[in-house]
Coordinates of C-alpha atoms in Angstrom, one line a residue:
M1 CA -39.1 -219.2 119.4
A2 CA -39.7 -218.3 123.0
G3 CA -42.6 -216.1 124.0
G4 CA -40.3 -213.9 126.1
G5 CA -36.7 -213.1 126.9
V6 CA -33.9 -213.0 124.2
V7 CA -34.9 -214.1 120.7
H8 CA -32.6 -216.9 119.3
G9 CA -32.5 -218.5 115.8
P10 CA -33.5 -216.7 112.7
V11 CA -34.4 -213.1 113.7
G12 CA -35.5 -211.7 110.4
V13 CA -34.2 -208.2 109.5
A14 CA -31.8 -207.0 112.3
K15 CA -29.9 -204.3 110.4
E16 CA -31.1 -201.2 108.7
R17 CA -30.3 -201.0 105.0
A18 CA -32.9 -198.4 103.9
Q19 CA -30.2 -196.0 102.8
Q20 CA -28.8 -198.6 100.4
Y21 CA -32.1 -199.1 98.6
K22 CA -32.0 -198.2 95.0
G23 CA -34.6 -197.7 92.3
R24 CA -37.4 -195.4 91.1
V25 CA -41.1 -195.4 90.6
T26 CA -41.7 -197.3 87.4
P27 CA -44.8 -197.4 85.3
F28 CA -44.9 -201.1 85.9
V29 CA -45.3 -200.8 89.6
V30 CA -47.9 -198.1 89.3
M31 CA -49.9 -200.1 86.9
A32 CA -49.7 -203.2 89.1
C33 CA -50.9 -201.2 92.1
L34 CA -53.8 -199.7 90.1
V35 CA -54.9 -203.1 88.9
A36 CA -54.6 -204.7 92.3
A37 CA -56.6 -201.8 93.8
F38 CA -59.7 -203.0 92.0
G39 CA -60.0 -205.4 94.9
G40 CA -61.2 -202.5 97.0
S41 CA -64.0 -201.8 94.5
I42 CA -66.0 -204.9 95.5
F43 CA -66.0 -203.8 99.1
G44 CA -67.0 -200.2 98.3
Y45 CA -69.7 -201.2 95.8
D46 CA -71.5 -203.4 98.4
I47 CA -71.3 -200.7 101.1
G48 CA -72.8 -198.1 98.7
I49 CA -75.4 -200.4 97.1
S50 CA -76.9 -202.0 100.2
G51 CA -78.2 -198.9 101.8
G52 CA -80.0 -197.8 98.6
V53 CA -81.5 -201.2 97.9
I54 CA -83.0 -201.7 101.3
R55 CA -85.2 -198.6 100.9
M56 CA -86.5 -199.5 97.5
D57 CA -90.2 -200.4 97.8
P58 CA -90.2 -203.3 95.4
F59 CA -87.3 -205.0 97.2
L60 CA -89.0 -204.4 100.6
R61 CA -92.4 -205.7 99.4
K62 CA -90.8 -208.9 98.1
F63 CA -88.4 -209.8 100.9
F64 CA -89.3 -207.7 104.0
P65 CA -93.0 -206.8 103.8
V66 CA -93.2 -206.0 107.5
V67 CA -90.6 -203.2 107.0
Y68 CA -92.5 -202.0 104.0
R69 CA -95.7 -201.7 105.9
K70 CA -93.9 -200.0 108.9
N71 CA -92.3 -197.5 106.5
N72 CA -95.6 -196.5 105.1
S73 CA -97.3 -196.2 108.5
Q74 CA -98.0 -192.6 109.7
N75 CA -97.8 -193.7 113.4
Q76 CA -94.1 -194.9 113.3
S77 CA -91.4 -192.8 114.9
N78 CA -89.0 -191.3 112.4
Y79 CA -86.0 -192.9 114.1
C80 CA -87.6 -196.4 114.0
K81 CA -89.0 -196.8 110.5
Y82 CA -86.4 -199.4 109.4
D83 CA -85.7 -201.1 112.8
N84 CA -85.9 -204.7 111.7
Q85 CA -83.3 -207.4 112.5
G86 CA -84.1 -209.4 109.3
L87 CA -83.4 -206.3 107.2
A88 CA -80.2 -205.6 109.2
A89 CA -79.1 -209.2 108.7
F90 CA -79.4 -208.7 104.9
T91 CA -76.6 -206.1 105.2
S92 CA -74.6 -207.6 108.0
S93 CA -74.6 -211.3 107.0
L94 CA -72.0 -210.5 104.3
Y95 CA -69.6 -209.2 106.8
L96 CA -69.9 -212.2 109.1
A97 CA -69.1 -214.5 106.1
G98 CA -66.2 -212.2 105.2
L99 CA -64.8 -212.5 108.8
V100 CA -64.6 -216.3 108.5
A101 CA -63.3 -216.1 104.9
S102 CA -60.5 -213.8 105.8
L103 CA -59.1 -216.3 108.3
A104 CA -59.3 -219.0 105.7
A105 CA -57.5 -216.8 103.2
S106 CA -54.4 -216.5 105.4
P107 CA -52.8 -219.8 104.6
V108 CA -53.8 -219.4 100.9
T109 CA -52.1 -216.0 100.8
R110 CA -49.0 -217.3 102.5
K111 CA -48.5 -220.5 100.7
H112 CA -49.8 -219.7 97.2
G113 CA -49.2 -216.0 97.0
R114 CA -51.3 -212.8 97.1
R115 CA -52.6 -213.2 93.6
A116 CA -54.3 -216.5 94.4
S117 CA -56.4 -214.9 97.1
I118 CA -57.3 -212.0 94.9
V119 CA -58.5 -214.3 92.2
C120 CA -60.5 -216.5 94.7
G121 CA -62.1 -213.3 96.1
G122 CA -63.1 -212.1 92.6
I123 CA -64.7 -215.4 91.6
S124 CA -66.7 -215.7 94.8
F125 CA -68.0 -212.2 94.6
L126 CA -69.0 -212.8 91.0
V127 CA -71.1 -215.9 92.1
G128 CA -72.7 -213.8 94.9
A129 CA -73.6 -211.0 92.6
T130 CA -75.3 -213.5 90.2
L131 CA -77.3 -215.1 93.0
N132 CA -78.4 -211.8 94.5
S133 CA -79.6 -210.3 91.2
A134 CA -81.6 -213.5 90.4
A135 CA -82.9 -214.1 94.0
V136 CA -86.5 -215.3 94.2
N137 CA -86.6 -216.0 98.0
L138 CA -84.8 -215.1 101.2
P139 CA -82.5 -218.2 101.3
M140 CA -81.2 -217.5 97.8
L141 CA -80.7 -213.8 98.7
F142 CA -78.8 -214.7 101.9
L143 CA -76.7 -217.3 100.1
G144 CA -75.7 -214.6 97.6
R145 CA -74.7 -212.4 100.5
I146 CA -72.5 -215.1 102.0
M147 CA -70.7 -215.6 98.7
L148 CA -70.2 -211.8 98.4
G149 CA -68.7 -212.0 102.0
I150 CA -66.3 -214.7 101.1
G151 CA -65.1 -212.6 98.2
I152 CA -64.6 -209.6 100.4
G153 CA -62.8 -211.7 103.0
F154 CA -60.3 -212.9 100.5
G155 CA -59.9 -209.6 98.7
N156 CA -59.5 -207.4 101.7
Q157 CA -56.9 -209.9 103.1
A158 CA -54.7 -210.0 100.0
V159 CA -55.0 -206.6 98.3
P160 CA -53.6 -204.3 101.0
L161 CA -50.6 -206.7 101.4
Y162 CA -50.0 -206.8 97.7
L163 CA -49.9 -203.0 97.5
S164 CA -47.7 -202.6 100.5
E165 CA -45.2 -205.1 99.2
M166 CA -45.0 -203.8 95.7
A167 CA -44.7 -200.1 96.5
P168 CA -41.4 -198.4 97.2
A169 CA -41.0 -197.3 100.8
H170 CA -41.2 -193.6 100.1
L171 CA -44.5 -194.0 98.2
R172 CA -46.0 -196.9 100.0
G173 CA -48.7 -194.9 101.8
G174 CA -50.0 -193.3 98.6
L175 CA -50.0 -196.4 96.5
N176 CA -51.5 -198.5 99.3
M177 CA -54.3 -196.0 99.5
M178 CA -55.3 -196.9 95.9
F179 CA -57.3 -199.7 97.7
Q180 CA -59.3 -197.1 99.7
L181 CA -59.6 -194.9 96.6
A182 CA -61.1 -197.8 94.7
T183 CA -63.4 -198.4 97.6
T184 CA -64.7 -194.8 97.8
L185 CA -65.1 -194.5 94.0
S186 CA -67.2 -197.6 94.1
I187 CA -69.3 -196.3 97.0
F188 CA -70.0 -193.2 94.9
S189 CA -70.7 -195.3 91.7
A190 CA -73.1 -197.5 93.7
N191 CA -74.9 -194.4 95.0
M192 CA -75.3 -193.1 91.5
I193 CA -76.5 -196.5 90.3
N194 CA -79.1 -196.6 93.1
Y195 CA -80.2 -193.1 92.1
G196 CA -80.9 -194.3 88.6
T197 CA -82.3 -197.8 89.4
E198 CA -84.7 -196.4 92.0
K199 CA -86.8 -195.2 89.0
I200 CA -86.8 -198.6 87.3
K201 CA -89.7 -200.5 88.9
P202 CA -90.2 -203.3 89.9
W203 CA -86.8 -204.7 89.0
G204 CA -84.4 -201.8 89.5
W205 CA -83.0 -203.4 92.7
R206 CA -82.0 -206.5 90.7
L207 CA -79.9 -204.3 88.4
S208 CA -78.2 -202.6 91.4
L209 CA -77.3 -205.9 93.0
G210 CA -76.3 -207.6 89.7
L211 CA -73.9 -204.8 88.6
A212 CA -71.6 -206.0 91.5
A213 CA -70.4 -208.5 88.9
A214 CA -68.5 -205.7 87.1
P215 CA -65.9 -204.9 89.8
A216 CA -65.7 -208.6 90.6
L217 CA -64.8 -209.4 87.0
L218 CA -62.2 -206.7 86.9
M219 CA -60.7 -208.0 90.1
T220 CA -60.6 -211.6 88.8
I221 CA -59.0 -210.8 85.5
G222 CA -56.6 -208.3 87.1
G223 CA -55.5 -210.8 89.7
A224 CA -54.8 -213.4 87.0
L225 CA -52.6 -211.0 85.1
L226 CA -50.6 -209.4 87.9
P227 CA -47.1 -210.5 88.9
E228 CA -46.6 -212.0 92.3
T229 CA -44.9 -209.7 94.9
P230 CA -41.1 -210.3 95.3
N231 CA -41.7 -210.7 99.1
S232 CA -44.1 -213.5 98.5
L233 CA -41.8 -215.2 96.0
V234 CA -38.9 -215.1 98.4
E235 CA -41.2 -216.5 101.2
Q236 CA -42.1 -219.4 98.8
G237 CA -38.4 -220.1 98.2
R238 CA -38.3 -218.6 94.7
A239 CA -35.6 -216.0 95.4
E240 CA -34.3 -215.7 91.8
E241 CA -37.8 -215.1 90.5
G242 CA -38.3 -212.6 93.3
R243 CA -35.2 -210.8 92.2
R244 CA -36.3 -210.5 88.6
V245 CA -39.7 -209.1 89.7
L246 CA -38.0 -206.7 92.1
E247 CA -35.6 -205.4 89.4
K248 CA -38.6 -204.9 87.1
I249 CA -40.7 -202.9 89.6
R250 CA -37.7 -200.8 90.9
G251 CA -36.3 -200.2 87.4
T252 CA -32.7 -201.1 88.4
N253 CA -30.5 -204.2 88.7
D254 CA -29.0 -202.8 92.0
V255 CA -31.6 -204.4 94.4
D256 CA -29.2 -206.3 96.6
A257 CA -30.0 -204.4 99.8
E258 CA -33.8 -204.7 99.5
L259 CA -33.5 -208.3 98.4
Q260 CA -31.3 -209.1 101.4
D261 CA -33.9 -207.7 103.7
M262 CA -36.5 -209.9 102.0
I263 CA -34.3 -213.0 102.2
E264 CA -33.6 -212.5 105.9
A265 CA -37.3 -211.9 106.5
G266 CA -38.1 -215.0 104.4
E267 CA -35.7 -217.2 106.4
L268 CA -37.6 -216.3 109.6
A269 CA -40.9 -216.7 107.8
N270 CA -40.0 -220.2 106.7
S271 CA -39.0 -221.2 110.2
I272 CA -42.5 -220.4 111.5
E273 CA -44.9 -223.3 111.2
H274 CA -47.9 -221.6 113.0
P275 CA -48.1 -217.9 112.2
F276 CA -51.2 -217.3 114.3
R277 CA -49.5 -218.8 117.3
N278 CA -46.3 -216.9 116.6
I279 CA -48.2 -213.6 116.3
L280 CA -49.0 -213.9 120.1
E281 CA -45.4 -213.7 121.1
R282 CA -43.8 -210.7 122.7
R283 CA -41.9 -209.6 119.6
N284 CA -45.2 -209.2 117.7
R285 CA -47.1 -207.6 120.5
P286 CA -47.2 -204.0 119.2
Q287 CA -48.3 -205.2 115.7
L288 CA -51.0 -207.4 117.2
V289 CA -52.4 -204.5 119.2
M290 CA -52.5 -202.3 116.1
A291 CA -54.1 -205.1 114.0
V292 CA -56.9 -205.3 116.5
L293 CA -57.4 -201.7 117.5
M294 CA -56.9 -199.9 114.2
P295 CA -59.8 -201.7 112.4
T296 CA -61.9 -201.5 115.6
F297 CA -61.4 -197.8 115.8
Q298 CA -62.0 -197.4 112.1
I299 CA -65.5 -198.9 112.4
L300 CA -66.3 -197.1 115.7
T301 CA -65.9 -193.7 113.9
G302 CA -69.5 -194.5 112.8
I303 CA -68.7 -194.1 109.2
N304 CA -70.2 -197.4 108.1
S305 CA -73.5 -196.5 109.7
I306 CA -73.6 -193.4 107.5
L307 CA -72.5 -195.2 104.4
F308 CA -74.6 -198.3 104.8
Y309 CA -77.7 -196.5 105.7
A310 CA -77.3 -193.1 104.2
P311 CA -80.5 -193.2 102.2
V312 CA -82.4 -194.7 105.1
L313 CA -80.8 -192.3 107.6
F314 CA -81.6 -189.2 105.6
Q315 CA -85.1 -190.4 104.9
S316 CA -85.5 -191.1 108.7
L317 CA -84.4 -187.5 109.3
G318 CA -87.3 -186.2 107.2
F319 CA -85.7 -186.0 103.7
G320 CA -87.9 -187.1 100.8
A321 CA -87.1 -190.4 98.9
N322 CA -85.2 -188.7 96.1
A323 CA -83.6 -186.2 98.4
S324 CA -82.3 -188.9 100.6
L325 CA -80.6 -190.7 97.7
Y326 CA -79.2 -187.5 96.4
S327 CA -77.7 -186.7 99.8
S328 CA -76.1 -190.1 99.9
V329 CA -74.6 -189.5 96.4
M330 CA -73.2 -186.3 97.7
T331 CA -71.5 -188.0 100.7
G332 CA -70.1 -190.6 98.4
A333 CA -68.6 -188.0 96.2
V334 CA -67.0 -186.2 99.2
L335 CA -65.5 -189.5 100.4
A336 CA -63.9 -190.3 97.1
S337 CA -62.4 -186.8 96.6
S338 CA -61.1 -186.6 100.2
T339 CA -59.3 -189.9 99.7
I340 CA -57.3 -188.2 96.9
V341 CA -56.2 -185.6 99.4
S342 CA -54.8 -188.4 101.6
I343 CA -53.0 -190.0 98.7
A344 CA -51.3 -186.7 98.0
T345 CA -50.2 -186.0 101.5
V346 CA -49.7 -189.2 103.4
D347 CA -46.0 -189.7 102.4
R348 CA -45.3 -186.0 103.0
W349 CA -47.1 -185.3 106.3
G350 CA -47.1 -188.9 107.7
R351 CA -49.7 -191.2 109.1
R352 CA -50.0 -189.7 112.6
A353 CA -50.7 -186.2 111.5
L354 CA -53.6 -187.3 109.2
L355 CA -55.1 -189.7 111.8
I356 CA -55.0 -187.1 114.6
G357 CA -56.3 -184.2 112.5
G358 CA -59.0 -186.3 111.0
G359 CA -60.1 -187.5 114.4
L360 CA -60.4 -184.0 115.7
Q361 CA -62.6 -183.0 112.8
M362 CA -64.8 -186.0 113.1
I363 CA -65.4 -185.3 116.8
V364 CA -66.6 -181.8 116.1
C365 CA -68.9 -183.1 113.3
Q366 CA -70.5 -185.9 115.4
V367 CA -71.2 -183.5 118.3
A368 CA -72.6 -180.9 116.0
V369 CA -75.1 -183.4 114.4
A370 CA -76.1 -184.6 117.8
V371 CA -76.8 -181.1 119.0
I372 CA -78.8 -180.2 115.9
L373 CA -80.9 -183.3 116.1
G374 CA -81.3 -183.1 119.8
V375 CA -82.7 -179.5 119.6
K376 CA -84.5 -179.5 116.3
F377 CA -85.6 -183.1 115.6
G378 CA -87.2 -185.9 117.4
G379 CA -90.3 -188.1 117.6
D380 CA -92.7 -186.9 114.9
K381 CA -91.0 -183.6 114.2
Q382 CA -89.3 -183.0 110.9
L383 CA -86.1 -181.0 110.2
S384 CA -86.7 -177.6 108.6
K385 CA -85.1 -177.1 105.2
E386 CA -82.4 -174.9 106.6
F387 CA -81.3 -177.4 109.3
S388 CA -81.6 -180.3 106.8
I389 CA -79.0 -178.5 104.7
V390 CA -76.8 -177.9 107.7
V391 CA -77.0 -181.7 108.7
V392 CA -76.0 -182.7 105.2
V393 CA -73.0 -180.2 105.2
V394 CA -71.8 -181.5 108.6
F395 CA -72.2 -185.1 107.4
C396 CA -70.1 -184.2 104.4
L397 CA -67.4 -182.7 106.6
F398 CA -67.4 -185.8 108.7
V399 CA -67.1 -188.1 105.7
A400 CA -64.3 -185.8 104.3
A401 CA -62.4 -186.1 107.6
F402 CA -62.7 -189.9 107.5
G403 CA -61.8 -190.0 103.8
W404 CA -58.4 -188.4 104.4
S405 CA -57.6 -190.1 107.7
W406 CA -59.0 -193.2 109.2
G407 CA -60.6 -194.5 106.0
P408 CA -57.4 -195.3 104.1
L409 CA -55.0 -195.4 107.0
G410 CA -57.2 -197.9 108.9
W411 CA -56.1 -200.3 106.1
T412 CA -52.6 -198.9 105.3
V413 CA -51.0 -199.0 108.7
P414 CA -51.9 -202.6 109.7
S415 CA -50.8 -203.9 106.2
E416 CA -47.3 -202.3 106.4
I417 CA -46.3 -203.0 110.0
F418 CA -46.0 -206.8 110.2
P419 CA -42.9 -208.8 109.5
L420 CA -43.1 -211.3 106.7
E421 CA -43.5 -214.4 108.8
T422 CA -46.8 -213.1 110.3
R423 CA -47.9 -210.6 107.6
S424 CA -50.6 -212.8 106.2
A425 CA -51.9 -213.9 109.6
G426 CA -51.8 -210.2 110.8
Q427 CA -53.7 -209.0 107.8
S428 CA -56.3 -211.8 108.4
I429 CA -56.7 -210.5 112.0
T430 CA -57.1 -206.9 110.7
V431 CA -59.8 -207.9 108.2
S432 CA -61.6 -210.2 110.7
V433 CA -61.7 -207.5 113.3
N434 CA -62.9 -205.0 110.8
L435 CA -65.6 -207.2 109.5
L436 CA -66.6 -208.3 113.0
F437 CA -67.3 -204.7 114.1
T438 CA -68.8 -203.9 110.7
F439 CA -71.2 -206.8 111.2
A440 CA -72.0 -205.6 114.7
I441 CA -72.6 -202.0 113.7
A442 CA -74.6 -203.1 110.6
Q443 CA -76.8 -205.4 112.6
S444 CA -77.4 -203.0 115.5
F445 CA -77.3 -199.5 114.0
L446 CA -81.0 -199.3 113.1
S447 CA -82.0 -200.5 116.6
L448 CA -79.4 -198.1 118.2
L449 CA -80.8 -195.2 116.1
C450 CA -84.3 -196.1 117.3
S451 CA -83.2 -196.4 121.0
F452 CA -80.4 -193.7 121.3
K453 CA -81.9 -191.3 118.8
F454 CA -79.4 -188.3 118.5
G455 CA -77.3 -189.9 121.3
I456 CA -75.9 -192.4 118.8
F457 CA -73.7 -189.6 117.4
L458 CA -72.3 -188.7 120.8
F459 CA -71.6 -192.4 121.3
F460 CA -69.4 -192.4 118.2
A461 CA -67.8 -189.1 119.2
G462 CA -66.7 -190.6 122.4
W463 CA -64.9 -193.5 120.6
I464 CA -63.2 -191.1 118.1
T465 CA -61.8 -189.2 121.1
I466 CA -60.3 -192.4 122.5
M467 CA -58.8 -193.4 119.2
T468 CA -57.3 -190.0 118.6
V469 CA -55.5 -190.1 122.0
F470 CA -54.4 -193.7 121.3
V471 CA -52.7 -192.7 118.0
Y472 CA -51.0 -189.7 119.7
V473 CA -49.5 -191.9 122.5
F474 CA -48.9 -195.3 121.0
L475 CA -48.5 -195.2 117.1
P476 CA -45.0 -194.5 115.8
E477 CA -44.6 -192.8 112.5
T478 CA -44.2 -195.4 109.7
K479 CA -43.6 -192.9 106.8
G480 CA -40.7 -193.9 104.7
V481 CA -39.7 -197.0 106.7
P482 CA -39.0 -200.0 104.4
I483 CA -41.6 -202.7 105.0
E484 CA -39.1 -205.4 105.9
E485 CA -37.4 -203.1 108.4
M486 CA -40.6 -202.1 110.2
I487 CA -39.8 -204.6 113.0
L488 CA -36.9 -202.3 114.0
L489 CA -39.3 -199.3 114.4
W490 CA -41.0 -200.6 117.5
R491 CA -37.7 -201.0 119.3
K492 CA -37.2 -197.2 119.0
H493 CA -40.6 -196.3 120.4
W494 CA -40.7 -195.0 124.0
F495 CA -43.4 -197.5 125.1
W496 CA -43.1 -200.5 122.8
K497 CA -39.3 -200.9 123.3
R498 CA -40.2 -202.0 126.9
V499 CA -42.5 -204.7 125.5
M500 CA -40.2 -206.1 122.8
P501 CA -37.7 -208.8 123.8
P502 CA -34.0 -208.1 122.9
I503 CA -32.6 -209.7 119.7
E504 CA -29.5 -211.8 120.0
V505 CA -27.7 -211.6 116.7
A506 CA -25.1 -214.3 116.1
A507 CA -21.6 -212.9 115.1
E508 CA -18.2 -214.5 114.6
G509 CA -17.0 -213.2 117.9
G510 CA -20.0 -214.4 119.8
P511 CA -23.6 -213.3 120.3
A512 CA -24.3 -209.6 120.6
E513 CA -27.6 -207.9 121.5
A514 CA -28.9 -205.6 118.8
E515 CA -29.4 -202.1 120.0
L516 CA -31.2 -199.2 118.3
P517 CA -31.3 -195.5 119.2
D518 CA -34.2 -194.4 121.4
T519 CA -37.0 -192.2 120.0
R520 CA -40.4 -191.2 121.4
L521 CA -42.2 -191.4 118.0

C-alpha cells in the first residue's frame, strides 16, 4: 500500500452501514465488559499504593535510608524532603518496563487475540506482586517492579481494545470507561489500604505491595473465562466463530451489516504484514497523531504527579502523616465518583464536550493552587489550617475534572479510532507513549517540585491549555460511530480530509473514488 496518493487493493470499510446495525445491550456483553475491566484495576492499584508506601518509615529505612534521614531533618526545605532519584526510580521503573512490554504485546494481541494478552498481563503482575511483598533487597524490589510493569504493559494494551470491540456503538464510550472506573476504584482502594497498613509496623508496606496480587488474580481468571471479540476472531480467519459471538453479544441473528464491516476490515488487516510500518502511511496519519498526543496530554495534566505522590505531596505541604494519607484517600474517592459521571454522560454529550469542559476546570484549579502556594507557602513556612483545607478542596476539584474528562477519554478515544489492521499496533503506541511520559513525570516530579516549587502547577496549567485548544480544533466527535466505520470519520473532518489520500473502490463499471460529505466536526 502506497504511502500517498490513491489507495488501491483492500481498502477496509468504504461504505457506511451503521443504520443497518441491529441488536441490543445484552447481559452477556455487559458482564464481559465488567470482567475485562478488571485489567484497569492493576494499573490503578499500583498508582495508589506506590505513593503511600514510599512515605512509610519502615520501607524507607530498609531500602532508602538517605531519604528517611532527610525526611526527619529539620533543616530540609518542605519542597525537597523526598527529592531522591533512587526513590523516584522505585515508582518510575515499572512504567519503563510497561512501555517495552506494550510494544511486545502488539503481535500477541493481533495474532492470538485480546484474551491472550490479558492473561499474560495478569500472570506477570501476580509474579511482580509476590516479589515486591517478599523483597529483602533493592534488586529483588526492582525486579518485582519490572514484572508489574510487564503486566501493566500487556493489560493496558489489550483491555481497552477488548472493551471497544465488544461494546455496541451507541454505548461504546460508557462501557469502555469501565477500564478507567476499575482504575479509579483501585486507586481509592489502595489509598484506603495504605491508610490501614501505615499503622502495622514494621511490615505494613509488605501487605500493601502484596495485595496487588488480588486484582492480578481477578484479571487472570477473568481473561481465561472471557470470549474473544468477534473483530479479533474475524481478523484471525475464524469468521463463523466470530458471527456466533457477535450474535450472542448483540442478542440477535441479524448481524449481517456489522459482520460485513468486520470482514472488510479483516481482509485489509490480513493484507498488512507490518502494522507498525503501515501505521505511518497517510491514511493512518490522523489516528497516529491522536495515539501520540492523547496519552501525552493525559499525563501532562499533572494528574499522575498528584496520584503517585499524594501522601508525599500533602506531607510536603505541611500536612501531618495521617492527614496526608487521609487527604489522598479523599482525592481517590473523588476520582472514582467523577468517573461514574463520565460513564453516564459520554454517549449523550460526546467526547469533545467532556474533554474541553474538563480542561477548562483543570486550568482554573492548577492556577488556583499555584497562587495559594506562591503567596502562603514556601521555604520553611507551613500552610495555615484554613488554606490547607482550600488546597485539598481545589485538588479534589482538579481530580474530579480529570475523572470525568481526560482520565477515561485519554484511553477511550485512541482505542476506538484505529482500523482493524493497525488497531493493536495503535494501542501499543498509545500505551507506550502514556507509560513513557508517566515514567518521565514519575522520575522527575520530586525534583521538579523541589526546583519549581509552586511553579510546577503553572507548568501543568500551560499544557492543559494547549491540549484543550487541540481538542477543539483537531478532534472530531466519535460518539455513536461504529468502530469499523471510524476510518470514514476522518474524511469528513475539515482538516484531516486534506491529509487523507482518496480511496479507489473497485466497481463493475470501473474504479470510482469514494466521497463523503464534508463536516467541520
